[in-house]
Amino acid sequence: MTLGKADKQGDLLDDVARFCDEVLPQTSIYSFLRRERDQLFPDEAFSDLFTGRGRCSVPPSVVAVVMVLQRLEGLSDREATDHYCFDNRWRYATGVGGYDAGGWSSFSHTVLVDMRERLRKSEHPDRIFQAALGAAAEAGLIGRKRALDSTPLYDAVSTMDTVTLIRSAIRGLVKVADNELEVELRSVLTSGDDYSSAAKPQIDWDDREARTILIDSRAKDAYACLVVLDGHELDPVVTEASKLLATVVGQDLDIGDDGVFRIARRVAKDRVISTVDPDARHGHKTAARGFDGFKGHIAVDPDSEIVTATTVTPGNASDGSVATDLISDLLDNDDSNGNDDSNGNDDSNNESPADEATDVVVPDRSEPETDAGTAAVYGDNAYGTGEIQSRLEDAGIESKCKTQKPTTRIGFFAKDRFVVNLEDDTVTCPNGVTVTIRRHVKGSGLAKFAKACASCPLRSQCTKSAKGRNITVGLNEAVLTRARKRQQHPEWVADYRATRPKVERKLAHLMRRKHGGRRARVRGTEKVGADFSLLAAAINLARLGTLGASSTAAGWTVVGA
């Protein structure tokens, strides 16, 4: 297919263009795209997606505008092409004009499918987002502040139970196997299930024994199939299907002493929840709020409210795991030192071990910075880990990320009641006992109060452990101590409260449409990520229109800037 090009002349007598010029605000997304379509999405910018042979495509500049409006309004592909055909505002924005103007009066919804796939396979799949971001940067709307946050993205598939997962994985393996391998696989199936239907087997689901027999028989079918595959040379598709089968049969089941497979009383850490979308995961935005699917992460310039970066992860990924990706434009090129990620909780009462110590002496940065040109990053407790705080400090970026206070069991002394002296490498407990930190090979350490705890009058407020209280000292102790001290300053608190909520408002803008907003329209991390990036691009373009951005011979400018 060859590159199609849009008509840039326009029709001065076109009724649709004249009507929309009169009634649409200049700051509306339709007027903005009408004016700036050729600057944002010139057809030539998509030339690498097409060849020199075949029929002409729908002009990419027209398709790009339709994709942007589709994401803004939360429409399906068919609904988007209907709006393009019948909504005068869409025709005005795309520059095709009225129905007698000779432009593309309509096109199939598959054109949108084809364009997304071409973009996905290209070297620059997020070029629409980068076009919007580049215009904002050239207009001076991108500063050196970033606010970070994430939001759940519900998957586009049903969460499967263990029996459905195993049956679906076996069915998928048999489906992609060649005729010879399929015969081998079916020859070892002993449950009586031919795996031709996606429906659950018909049993009395109230009968525990019947459920046990069902689970055991399907699990043994799965393992028998994996034994058949052992030693075979498999093509990539069969290999992926076999890996998926091995994963789903191994994550939920335990085998008893009687040799019977039963559902384990646990949830696997990285549990696959659907064979239709193996990338989706169980996630928790908070301890009480769970979801299935993915997480969409964004970085926002809090002054202009332009989204500067996006990424999507499985739902079980931590917010802080992609923080450096979101602020890569602010960071130095220095490699991260890979410190452990923790908020420094005390582990002497079976809590998570801390990773917050270093013996390197650095200047005290407890006072809030006032230089407007200083790079700054805002985030909640999820971004206030030792690793991130250390990375920001090393890069000279002011951290406005909250660091969680040390926690422990209710009624016991938290870690902040102990005095950690990194110069002397000691820890002093609330009773005044001082012990030396025992350093590990990687630099973290442990302070043990075992002997002193036996006769301590404060023991009942400190630990129930027979071995006494232990205080962990990790790699970023000094960094987190400075961060906790800094966030107590009134100016720091006022700035944080005034700035960080802006990223939450921007997430609300992104999620306000159900279709393609909170609910993913596609499957797989890569495709969901591309769709999320396109949504952010659409929101950015609407914001540029609101701010009065326009292109001139000298570049992009903002009215009144």
Coordinates of C-alpha atoms in Angstrom, one line a residue, residues 77-553:
D77 CA -13.5 1.7 15.8
R78 CA -16.9 1.4 14.1
E79 CA -18.3 4.3 16.2
A80 CA -15.2 6.4 15.3
T81 CA -15.7 5.9 11.5
D82 CA -19.4 6.7 11.9
H83 CA -18.5 9.9 13.6
Y84 CA -16.0 10.7 10.9
C85 CA -18.7 10.1 8.3
F86 CA -21.6 11.9 9.9
D87 CA -20.3 14.4 12.5
N88 CA -19.4 17.8 10.9
R89 CA -16.9 18.6 13.7
W90 CA -14.9 15.5 12.9
R91 CA -14.9 16.3 9.2
Y92 CA -13.8 19.8 10.0
A93 CA -11.0 18.7 12.3
T94 CA -9.7 16.2 9.7
G95 CA -9.7 18.8 7.0
V96 CA -11.9 16.8 4.5
G97 CA -14.7 19.3 4.6
G98 CA -18.3 18.7 3.4
Y99 CA -19.6 15.8 1.3
D100 CA -19.2 17.6 -2.0
A101 CA -15.6 18.7 -1.4
G102 CA -14.1 15.6 -3.0
G103 CA -12.3 14.3 0.1
W104 CA -12.5 11.0 1.8
S105 CA -16.3 10.8 2.5
S106 CA -15.9 7.6 4.6
F107 CA -13.6 4.7 5.2
S108 CA -13.8 1.3 6.8
H109 CA -13.1 0.8 10.6
T110 CA -10.4 -1.7 9.6
V111 CA -8.3 1.3 8.5
L112 CA -7.9 2.1 12.2
V113 CA -6.9 -1.5 13.0
D114 CA -4.4 -1.5 10.2
M115 CA -2.8 1.8 11.3
R116 CA -2.4 0.7 14.9
E117 CA -0.7 -2.5 13.7
R118 CA 1.6 -0.6 11.3
L119 CA 2.6 1.8 14.1
R120 CA 3.1 -1.1 16.6
K121 CA 5.6 -2.8 14.2
S122 CA 7.4 0.4 13.4
E123 CA 10.6 1.9 15.0
H124 CA 8.6 4.8 16.4
P125 CA 5.2 3.3 17.6
D126 CA 4.4 6.3 19.9
R127 CA 5.0 9.0 17.2
I128 CA 1.5 10.6 17.8
F129 CA 2.3 11.0 21.5
Q130 CA 5.8 12.4 20.7
A131 CA 4.3 14.8 18.1
A132 CA 2.0 16.3 20.8
L133 CA 4.8 16.3 23.4
G134 CA 7.2 17.9 21.0
A135 CA 4.8 20.8 20.3
A136 CA 4.3 21.4 24.0
A137 CA 8.1 21.4 24.6
E138 CA 8.7 23.8 21.7
A139 CA 6.0 26.1 23.1
G140 CA 7.8 26.2 26.4
L141 CA 5.2 24.2 28.3
I142 CA 7.5 21.5 29.6
G143 CA 9.5 22.5 32.7
R144 CA 11.7 20.6 35.0
K145 CA 9.0 19.4 37.5
R146 CA 7.3 16.0 37.3
A147 CA 4.4 14.6 39.3
L148 CA 4.1 10.8 39.1
D149 CA 1.2 8.4 39.8
S150 CA -0.5 5.3 38.4
T151 CA -4.1 4.0 37.9
P152 CA -5.6 0.5 37.4
L153 CA -6.5 -0.5 33.9
Y154 CA -9.0 -3.4 34.0
D155 CA -8.3 -6.1 31.5
A156 CA -10.4 -6.9 28.5
V157 CA -10.8 -10.6 29.4
S158 CA -12.5 -12.7 32.1
T159 CA -10.4 -13.9 35.1
M160 CA -10.2 -17.7 34.9
D161 CA -10.4 -20.2 37.8
T162 CA -7.9 -23.0 38.0
V163 CA -9.9 -25.6 36.1
T164 CA -10.6 -23.2 33.3
L165 CA -7.0 -22.1 33.1
I166 CA -5.7 -25.7 32.8
R167 CA -8.3 -26.8 30.3
S168 CA -7.8 -23.6 28.2
A169 CA -4.0 -24.1 28.2
I170 CA -4.3 -27.7 27.1
R171 CA -6.8 -26.8 24.4
G172 CA -4.5 -24.0 23.2
L173 CA -1.6 -26.4 23.0
V174 CA -3.5 -29.0 21.1
K175 CA -4.7 -26.3 18.7
V176 CA -1.3 -25.1 17.7
A177 CA 0.3 -28.6 17.5
D178 CA 0.8 -30.2 14.1
N179 CA -1.2 -33.4 13.2
E180 CA 1.5 -35.8 14.4
L181 CA 2.1 -34.0 17.7
E182 CA -1.6 -33.6 18.3
V183 CA -2.1 -37.4 18.0
E184 CA 0.7 -37.9 20.6
L185 CA -0.8 -35.4 22.9
R186 CA -4.4 -36.8 22.7
S187 CA -3.1 -40.3 23.3
V188 CA -1.9 -39.4 26.8
L189 CA -5.2 -37.7 27.9
T190 CA -6.8 -40.0 30.4
S191 CA -9.5 -37.8 31.9
G192 CA -12.1 -38.5 29.2
D193 CA -12.1 -34.8 28.3
D194 CA -11.5 -34.1 24.6
Y195 CA -10.9 -30.4 25.3
S196 CA -12.9 -29.3 22.3
S197 CA -15.2 -27.0 24.3
A198 CA -14.5 -24.0 26.5
A199 CA -17.5 -24.9 28.7
K200 CA -16.8 -26.3 32.2
P201 CA -17.2 -30.0 32.7
Q202 CA -20.7 -31.0 33.9
I203 CA -20.3 -32.2 37.5
D204 CA -22.0 -31.6 40.9
W205 CA -19.9 -28.6 42.0
D206 CA -21.3 -28.9 45.5
D207 CA -19.6 -32.3 45.8
R208 CA -16.1 -31.9 47.2
E209 CA -15.0 -35.3 46.1
A210 CA -16.2 -34.7 42.5
R211 CA -14.3 -31.4 42.4
T212 CA -11.1 -33.1 43.7
I213 CA -11.4 -35.8 41.0
L214 CA -11.9 -33.2 38.3
I215 CA -8.9 -31.1 39.3
D216 CA -6.7 -34.1 39.7
S217 CA -7.6 -35.6 36.3
R218 CA -7.0 -32.4 34.4
A219 CA -3.8 -31.7 36.2
K220 CA -2.5 -35.2 35.3
D221 CA -3.6 -34.6 31.7
A222 CA -1.5 -31.4 31.7
Y223 CA 1.6 -33.0 33.1
A224 CA 1.2 -35.9 30.7
C225 CA 1.2 -33.4 27.8
L226 CA 4.4 -31.8 29.1
V227 CA 6.1 -35.1 29.4
V228 CA 5.3 -35.8 25.7
L229 CA 6.8 -32.5 24.7
D230 CA 10.0 -33.2 26.6
G231 CA 12.8 -33.8 24.1
H232 CA 10.8 -32.6 21.1
E233 CA 12.1 -29.8 18.8
L234 CA 9.2 -27.3 19.0
D235 CA 8.4 -24.3 16.9
P236 CA 8.0 -20.9 18.7
V237 CA 4.2 -21.0 18.8
V238 CA 4.1 -24.5 20.4
T239 CA 6.9 -23.5 22.8
E240 CA 4.9 -20.5 24.0
A241 CA 1.8 -22.7 24.4
S242 CA 3.8 -25.3 26.4
K243 CA 5.3 -22.6 28.7
L244 CA 1.8 -21.3 29.4
L245 CA 0.5 -24.7 30.2
A246 CA 3.5 -25.4 32.6
T247 CA 2.9 -22.0 34.3
V248 CA -0.9 -22.4 34.9
V249 CA -0.6 -26.0 36.1
G250 CA 2.3 -25.2 38.5
Q251 CA 1.0 -22.0 40.0
D252 CA -2.2 -23.2 41.7
L253 CA -1.7 -26.9 42.6
D254 CA 0.0 -29.0 45.2
I255 CA 0.3 -32.8 45.2
G256 CA -0.6 -34.6 48.4
D257 CA 1.0 -37.6 50.0
D258 CA -1.6 -39.7 48.3
G259 CA -0.5 -38.5 44.8
V260 CA -3.7 -36.4 44.3
F261 CA -3.4 -32.9 42.9
R262 CA -5.4 -30.3 44.9
I263 CA -5.7 -26.5 44.7
A264 CA -3.1 -24.9 46.9
R265 CA -4.2 -22.7 49.8
R266 CA -2.2 -19.7 48.5
V267 CA -2.0 -17.3 45.6
A268 CA 1.1 -17.5 43.4
K269 CA 3.2 -14.3 43.5
D270 CA 3.0 -13.7 39.7
R271 CA -0.2 -15.7 39.0
V272 CA -1.4 -15.8 35.4
I273 CA -5.2 -15.1 35.5
S274 CA -6.2 -15.7 31.9
T275 CA -4.8 -17.7 29.0
V276 CA -6.4 -15.3 26.6
D277 CA -4.3 -12.4 28.0
P278 CA -1.3 -14.0 29.8
D279 CA 0.1 -10.6 30.7
A280 CA -2.8 -9.6 32.9
R281 CA -2.3 -9.9 36.7
H282 CA -4.0 -9.5 40.0
G283 CA -3.2 -6.0 41.3
H284 CA -3.8 -3.9 44.3
K285 CA -3.9 -0.1 44.2
T286 CA -4.4 -0.2 48.0
A287 CA -4.5 -3.0 50.5
A288 CA -8.3 -3.0 50.3
R289 CA -8.8 -2.3 46.6
G290 CA -7.9 -5.1 44.2
F291 CA -8.3 -5.4 40.4
D292 CA -7.4 -7.6 37.5
G293 CA -5.4 -6.3 34.6
F294 CA -2.7 -3.7 34.3
K295 CA -1.4 -0.4 35.7
G296 CA -1.1 2.8 33.7
H297 CA 1.8 5.0 34.9
I298 CA 2.2 8.7 33.9
A299 CA 4.4 11.6 34.6
V300 CA 2.9 15.1 34.4
D301 CA 4.4 18.6 34.2
P302 CA 2.4 20.1 37.1
D303 CA 2.5 23.6 35.8
S304 CA 1.2 23.1 32.3
E305 CA -0.6 19.7 33.1
I306 CA 1.0 18.1 30.1
V307 CA 1.6 14.4 30.3
T308 CA 5.3 13.9 29.6
A309 CA 5.6 10.1 29.8
T310 CA 3.5 7.0 30.0
T311 CA 4.1 3.3 30.5
V312 CA 2.0 0.3 31.3
T313 CA 2.9 -2.7 33.5
P314 CA 1.1 -5.8 34.7
G315 CA -1.2 -5.1 37.6
N316 CA 1.1 -6.6 40.2
A317 CA 4.1 -4.3 39.4
S318 CA 4.9 -1.6 42.1
D319 CA 4.5 2.0 41.2
G320 CA 8.2 2.7 41.9
S321 CA 9.4 0.0 39.6
V322 CA 9.0 2.3 36.5
A323 CA 9.7 5.7 38.2
T324 CA 13.1 6.2 36.5
D325 CA 11.5 5.4 33.1
L326 CA 8.9 8.1 33.6
I327 CA 11.6 10.8 34.5
S328 CA 14.3 9.6 32.1
D329 CA 14.3 13.1 30.6
L330 CA 15.4 14.6 33.9
L331 CA 17.9 12.0 35.0
D332 CA 21.6 12.0 34.2
N333 CA 23.0 9.3 31.9
D334 CA 24.7 7.7 35.0
D335 CA 23.7 4.1 35.5
S336 CA 21.5 3.3 38.5
N337 CA 23.4 1.5 41.3
G338 CA 20.5 -0.9 41.8
N339 CA 19.9 -0.4 45.5
D340 CA 17.2 -2.4 47.2
D341 CA 13.6 -1.0 47.2
S342 CA 12.2 -0.4 50.6
N343 CA 10.7 2.1 53.0
G344 CA 12.8 1.0 55.9
N345 CA 10.4 -1.0 58.0
D346 CA 11.7 -2.9 61.0
D347 CA 11.9 -6.7 60.5
S348 CA 12.4 -7.8 64.0
N349 CA 8.7 -8.6 64.4
N350 CA 8.6 -10.5 61.0
E351 CA 8.3 -7.2 59.1
S352 CA 9.9 -6.5 55.7
P353 CA 13.6 -5.9 56.1
A354 CA 14.8 -2.4 55.5
D355 CA 17.2 -1.3 52.9
E356 CA 18.2 2.2 54.1
A357 CA 21.8 2.5 55.1
T358 CA 25.0 3.9 53.8
D359 CA 28.2 5.0 55.4
V360 CA 28.8 7.7 52.8
V361 CA 28.6 11.2 54.3
V362 CA 26.7 13.6 52.0
P363 CA 25.6 17.2 52.6
D364 CA 22.4 17.7 54.6
R365 CA 19.5 18.6 52.2
S366 CA 16.8 18.8 54.8
E367 CA 15.8 22.3 53.9
P368 CA 13.4 22.8 50.9
E369 CA 14.9 24.0 47.7
T370 CA 13.7 27.4 46.4
D371 CA 15.3 27.6 43.0
A372 CA 12.6 27.6 40.4
G373 CA 14.9 26.1 37.8
T374 CA 15.7 23.0 39.9
A375 CA 14.3 19.7 38.7
A376 CA 11.8 18.2 41.1
V377 CA 9.8 15.0 41.2
Y378 CA 6.5 14.7 43.2
G379 CA 5.1 11.4 44.3
D380 CA 3.3 9.5 47.1
N381 CA 4.8 6.9 49.4
A382 CA 5.1 4.4 46.5
Y383 CA 7.9 6.6 45.0
G384 CA 9.6 7.4 48.3
T385 CA 11.7 4.3 48.4
G386 CA 15.4 4.2 49.2
E387 CA 16.4 3.4 45.7
I388 CA 14.4 6.2 44.1
Q389 CA 15.4 8.8 46.7
S390 CA 19.0 7.9 46.2
R391 CA 18.7 8.1 42.4
L392 CA 17.2 11.5 42.6
E393 CA 19.8 12.8 45.0
D394 CA 22.6 11.5 42.8
A395 CA 21.1 13.2 39.8
G396 CA 20.7 16.5 41.7
I397 CA 16.9 16.4 41.4
E398 CA 14.9 17.7 44.3
S399 CA 12.7 15.0 45.7
K400 CA 9.2 15.8 46.7
C401 CA 8.3 12.1 47.0
K402 CA 6.9 11.1 50.4
T403 CA 8.8 8.6 52.3
Q404 CA 6.8 6.3 54.6
K405 CA 7.6 6.4 58.3
P406 CA 9.0 3.2 59.8
T407 CA 6.2 0.8 60.9
T408 CA 6.0 -2.1 63.3
R409 CA 3.3 -3.9 65.2
I410 CA 0.8 -1.8 67.1
G411 CA 2.0 -1.1 70.7
F412 CA 5.7 -1.6 69.9
F413 CA 8.5 0.8 69.3
A414 CA 9.0 1.7 65.6
K415 CA 12.4 2.0 64.1
D416 CA 12.4 5.8 64.4
R417 CA 12.6 5.4 68.2
F418 CA 16.1 3.9 67.8
V419 CA 19.1 6.2 67.1
V420 CA 21.1 5.1 64.1
N421 CA 24.5 6.6 64.1
L422 CA 26.1 5.9 60.7
E423 CA 29.4 7.6 61.6
D424 CA 30.0 5.2 64.5
D425 CA 28.1 2.4 62.8
T426 CA 26.0 1.9 65.9
V427 CA 22.3 1.8 66.9
T428 CA 21.0 2.9 70.3
C429 CA 17.7 1.6 71.6
P430 CA 15.0 3.6 73.7
N431 CA 16.5 2.2 76.9
G432 CA 19.9 3.7 76.0
V433 CA 21.7 0.4 75.0
T434 CA 24.1 0.8 72.1
V435 CA 25.2 -2.0 69.8
T436 CA 27.4 -2.2 66.7
I437 CA 25.9 -2.7 63.3
R438 CA 27.0 -6.0 61.7
R439 CA 27.6 -5.2 58.0
H440 CA 26.7 -7.7 55.3
V441 CA 28.8 -8.2 52.1
K442 CA 26.5 -5.9 50.1
G443 CA 26.6 -3.1 52.6
S444 CA 23.4 -3.5 54.5
G445 CA 23.6 -4.5 58.1
L446 CA 21.9 -5.7 61.3
A447 CA 21.9 -4.5 64.9
K448 CA 21.1 -7.2 67.4
F449 CA 20.0 -6.4 70.9
A450 CA 19.6 -10.0 72.0
K451 CA 21.6 -9.9 75.3
A452 CA 20.3 -6.6 76.4
C453 CA 16.6 -7.5 75.7
A454 CA 16.6 -10.2 78.3
S455 CA 16.6 -7.8 81.3
C456 CA 15.2 -4.7 79.6
P457 CA 12.3 -3.0 81.4
L458 CA 10.9 -1.8 78.1
R459 CA 10.9 -5.3 76.5
S460 CA 7.1 -5.5 76.5
Q461 CA 6.9 -2.4 74.3
C462 CA 9.7 -3.5 72.0
T463 CA 9.5 -7.2 71.0
K464 CA 8.0 -10.6 71.8
S465 CA 10.8 -12.4 70.1
A466 CA 12.7 -14.8 72.3
K467 CA 15.9 -13.7 70.4
G468 CA 15.4 -10.1 71.2
R469 CA 15.0 -7.0 69.0
N470 CA 16.9 -6.7 65.7
I471 CA 17.1 -3.5 63.7
T472 CA 17.9 -3.8 60.0
V473 CA 20.1 -1.1 58.4
G474 CA 20.0 -1.1 54.6
L475 CA 21.8 0.6 51.8
N476 CA 19.9 3.9 51.8
E477 CA 19.4 4.7 55.5
A478 CA 21.0 8.1 55.3
V479 CA 19.1 9.1 52.2
L480 CA 15.7 8.1 53.7
T481 CA 16.6 9.8 57.0
R482 CA 17.2 13.0 55.1
A483 CA 14.0 12.5 53.2
R484 CA 11.9 12.0 56.3
K485 CA 13.4 15.1 57.9
R486 CA 12.9 17.2 54.8
Q487 CA 9.2 16.3 54.5
Q488 CA 8.4 17.7 58.0
H489 CA 9.2 21.2 56.8
P490 CA 6.0 23.4 56.4
E491 CA 7.1 24.8 53.1
W492 CA 7.8 21.2 51.8
V493 CA 4.3 20.1 52.9
A494 CA 2.6 23.2 51.4
D495 CA 4.3 22.7 48.0
Y496 CA 3.5 19.0 48.0
R497 CA -0.2 19.5 48.8
A498 CA -0.5 22.2 46.1
T499 CA 1.3 20.3 43.4
R500 CA 1.0 16.5 43.6
P501 CA -2.9 16.4 43.3
K502 CA -2.6 17.7 39.8
V503 CA -1.4 14.3 38.5
E504 CA -4.5 12.8 40.1
R505 CA -6.7 15.3 38.3
K506 CA -4.9 14.4 35.0
L507 CA -5.6 10.6 35.7
A508 CA -9.2 11.5 36.2
H509 CA -9.2 13.1 32.7
L510 CA -7.7 10.0 31.2
M511 CA -10.1 7.7 32.9
R512 CA -13.4 9.6 32.4
R513 CA -14.4 7.4 29.4
K514 CA -15.3 3.8 30.3
H515 CA -14.5 2.4 26.9
G516 CA -10.8 2.6 26.4
G517 CA -10.4 4.5 29.6
R518 CA -10.5 2.4 32.7
R519 CA -11.3 -0.7 30.7
A520 CA -8.6 -1.8 28.3
R521 CA -9.7 -2.1 24.7
V522 CA -7.0 -4.6 23.7
R523 CA -5.0 -7.4 25.1
G524 CA -1.3 -7.7 26.1
T525 CA 1.0 -5.2 27.8
E526 CA 2.4 -3.9 24.6
K527 CA -0.9 -3.1 23.0
V528 CA -2.4 -1.7 26.1
G529 CA 0.6 0.5 26.5
A530 CA 0.3 1.8 23.0
D531 CA -3.4 2.6 23.5
F532 CA -2.6 4.3 26.8
S533 CA 0.0 6.4 25.1
L534 CA -2.4 7.4 22.4
L535 CA -5.0 8.4 25.1
A536 CA -2.4 10.6 26.7
A537 CA -1.5 12.2 23.4
A538 CA -5.2 13.0 22.8
I539 CA -5.5 14.6 26.3
N540 CA -2.3 16.6 25.6
L541 CA -3.6 17.9 22.3
A542 CA -6.9 19.0 24.0
R543 CA -4.8 20.8 26.6
L544 CA -2.7 22.5 23.9
G545 CA -5.9 23.7 22.3
T546 CA -7.2 25.0 25.6
L547 CA -3.9 26.9 26.3
G548 CA -4.1 28.5 22.8
A549 CA -1.0 26.9 21.4
S550 CA -0.3 27.5 17.7
S551 CA 2.5 26.9 15.2
T552 CA 4.3 29.8 13.5
A553 CA 7.2 30.1 11.2

